[in-house]
Amino acid sequence: MAYTILDGHKTLLNFPRGAEGTWTLDSYRTRGGYSALEAVLREGRYTPAGLLDQVKKSGLRGRGGAGFPTGLKWSFLAKQRPAYLVCNADESEPGTFKDRVILEENPHQLVEGMILSLFALEAEHGYVYVRGEYVHPQKRLDAAIREAYEAGYLGEDVLGAGRAYHITLHSGAGAYICGEETGLINSLEGRKGQPRLKPPFPAVIGVFNKPTIVNNVETLASVCSIAEFGGEAYAQWRNESGKSTGTKLFSVSGHVERPGVYEVPMGYPFKRLLEEECGGMLNGMPLKALIVGGSSVPVVDAETAMKIDLDYESCAAHGTLLGSGGVIVMGEGTCMVRSLEVLLRFYHHESCGQCTPCREGTGWIHRIVRRVEAGQGTMVDLDELYRIADNMEGKTICTLADAAAWPAKSHLRVFRQEFERHVHEGRCPFGGRFPDPFHLGPQA
Amino acid sequence: MSEIKTVTLTIDGRQVTVPAGTSVLEASKVIGAEVPHFCYHPGLPVDGNCRMCIVEIDGARRPPVSCATSCADGMVVRTDTAAVKAIRASVMEFLLVNHPIDCPICDKAGECMLQDYYMQHDRKRSELRDEKVHKPRLVKFSDRIVFNGERCILCTRCVRFTENVTRTHELGIVNRGDRALVEVAGGGSLHNRYQDNVADICPVGALTKTDFRFKKRVWFLKHTDSICPGCSRGCNVVLDHDKNEVVRVMPRFRAEVNGHWMCDEGRDIHKRIGVDRLLAPRVKLPGREGGATPEEALEAVAEVLGEARKTPDRLAAIASSWGTNEEAFLFAKLFGETLRTPHMDVKSDSDEGYPEDDVLHTADHNPNRAGVVAQGVVPNDKKGGLGLAGILDACRRGDIQCLVVWGPGLSGHLPGGESELALVLSKVARVVYLGWKDDPVARLAHVALPTPAWAEKDGSYTNCDGIKSTSVRALDPPPGVRGEIEVLADLQARLKGRSYGRTFRELAAKTGAPLPPRRPAPALRQPSLYRHASGVARP
């Protein structure tokens, strides 16, 4: 299989993994760091509009999960100034830990990507909203921002180009909903982290009522490569069969020999990721199920999983979504009811409580699945579960309800027999240790 | 005036033209096909959290909420398709899944939006097998408001009220998901003066008023349009009453007066109706001492005034600032035209109540000072007429022979209060009192005639901004008590003055009072709990 970008060429994880000091400015510079920024600011490689055009040509899509074309999003930014760039580093989706690697091991690439993006957007100030639990990544990023200020990449007159760029690190308090861009904006402003009604979109009215672009860590870090190699070159990095461009980080967890974060070109076959990068299934056990893009995307069975190429189009064709690239691999012997119960417990806990269907629905389906897992379910419950999940979908301000409904519906659809076995046998056939539901309050 | 831009759209196949910027939900009200909703309230910012008002709009990617969608030219909206109804039914299901459904013991039953929509959309029994989420059920938000967390549907209307109307920010939502709960910030209590409104706008029975809890089933209430006499704002209200007793007072929407709201003081003013009431006439004239029938008392007043008209300079008349425009009109005609006294003025009947604030309450605790003055109850400057202070000084000097006092509160105008009042009135040969309260003047007067309280009579009031509102008689006055209009018209006739009319409707044409809509007489009491009790279009 041929790739335009050579196997092993990395743009985000372009350093020996596990090496000391990759997060420092010196290390980043030895890898060519900040050369793109210097070329843009000192040599005038691009005008702001020119760089925006390169981002459009690159075909870069938002890496946070929704996959919205980045260049298009940027072009919506209202003309009013000041405008803000916000980096969404509230990586909270179960199974997703790719941004963490950038923050911890390569934070300068995010800083450079943000400065380039600020240049393209003709804005001055960027915020990085990092999830509260990411204490260590925050320390690394904070140090990197300091280093960048000292080296003159940030400040009132960046690289003598007469432009001011600033980045502020903001720590979240640990809420999944603050990864939703308007929830993040509310939280950044000091309000309760709850998504806002749209329209108006943040590109028109965002942080502090000013036009705002919110992008994921990986998206902004990828802007460095676009500025370095050009949008058209970036667009060539892909599997010949697919349309998605660039490289993508996948955080692989579950029953594999070598879980971790891997950077591969878009369209890389899942089978190859599993067998080569991850060293195959743990202890050679057979694959049972795959969640390819973080906990919210529909689960697929082993057969489908092996056909998936890791890009937006192939995932969609196989009934799931590329999402954030949080690959959860489940081997034979995993209880899929238990799997769903764990996921729904998360969504029940994290629903912000604003919209009716999500607030009441996430708890409701969680309680039903918990009961089924404990062997107390009925066949009616299974139909109800699907119906309720379906009712939650597409009716709320943000997509958290959808994110809870999709795994529920897909688990039921793909592994219906397993749910029925729980009902018929009156227990978890996988011996899932789970507390008796009658000793649990509904809010457990 | 600049032209208001309008847009024309189609809702359920019917064309409707509305001002640009109107929400689809508001437009649906125009054609009478109001989209069901919980969190939307026309007096509050849009929040869009209940998801009940979802409609279909051609070309929209997914069905939007109609409260947050502005009308656009050529928009095609469908509010009654099977898909929309299914969405509403599902939202209702989500709202009810953890709701205690304790309608039989809930004060909101009968005017509860959740109950109404349940009856309209589903009416199925619960099939829930899991335990419901439990929350605190009896939280005192203040002395006036009690919160039941389990009934709450978290529409945030109350939160937005304290944020945007009173701007006191007491309420907020704490916790997330189905653990979310309305709480008073910092564990204190509600401290604004408009807190009863949060119970009014609560679409369910989560917030109830201590004053109304367990008092009355709402379907027994009769509803009469009235005004609040607590201050010169003259908030338009509805008196909810039964068995000749006001049970609660609710604000009535009037954009230019009070919008959707009223203050807490106004909720309690009806409680003054029965306190210190003058119930029977009193006559203390030579030869007429002791009890008198209303007819005899009126005869006595006519006699006193007939005597006084011989020296109109020594007659003075002080009007009530709680009087209606129609009464003030007759008062001015009787004393200014028929009896020709130059000494006429209006006094403050009341100076108790809330201080002025920037929401509704004004500094003047009287509802109709402006209206009474506008009807001509003013000193006649050409003839050297005296104002209130001048009249009282003249009384003190013994220059006034006959003083007519309408309404309570005269002692409030004297620094020495009641003792000074007695001194001043002792210098006046004849004192006549008209009023609903057993005021010190009533006890000192030679003739005292009881009149109805504002809730017991028809009349219009002019507020601080010059806007007239009409209040309709809700209660029957005590037996034998006749309204001021009747009394003044009767005196006018006995003193051979011109006749201007003897009823509110006759006089309304002269005072420009807006006539209240004639409410259709309530049909048979409907047995269904879900009929909205008041029959009033509800926001």
Tab-separated table of N, CA, C and O in Angstrom, chain B residues 124 158 368 519 528:
chain	number	residue	atom	x	y	z
B	124	LYS	N	-51.033	8.380	28.990
B	124	LYS	CA	-50.796	6.973	29.313
B	124	LYS	C	-50.307	6.849	30.747
B	124	LYS	O	-49.780	7.782	31.325
B	158	CYS	N	-37.355	30.843	36.899
B	158	CYS	CA	-37.158	31.576	38.158
B	158	CYS	C	-35.748	32.133	38.246
B	158	CYS	O	-35.537	33.242	38.731
B	368	ASN	N	-54.098	56.675	42.807
B	368	ASN	CA	-54.771	57.523	41.815
B	368	ASN	C	-54.654	59.014	42.107
B	368	ASN	O	-55.563	59.777	41.772
B	519	ARG	N	-66.266	39.476	30.376
B	519	ARG	CA	-65.885	38.066	30.362
B	519	ARG	C	-67.140	37.237	30.194
B	519	ARG	O	-68.140	37.490	30.842
B	528	SER	N	-62.847	18.616	34.294
B	528	SER	CA	-61.484	18.217	33.985
B	528	SER	C	-60.489	19.064	34.761
B	528	SER	O	-60.615	20.269	34.858
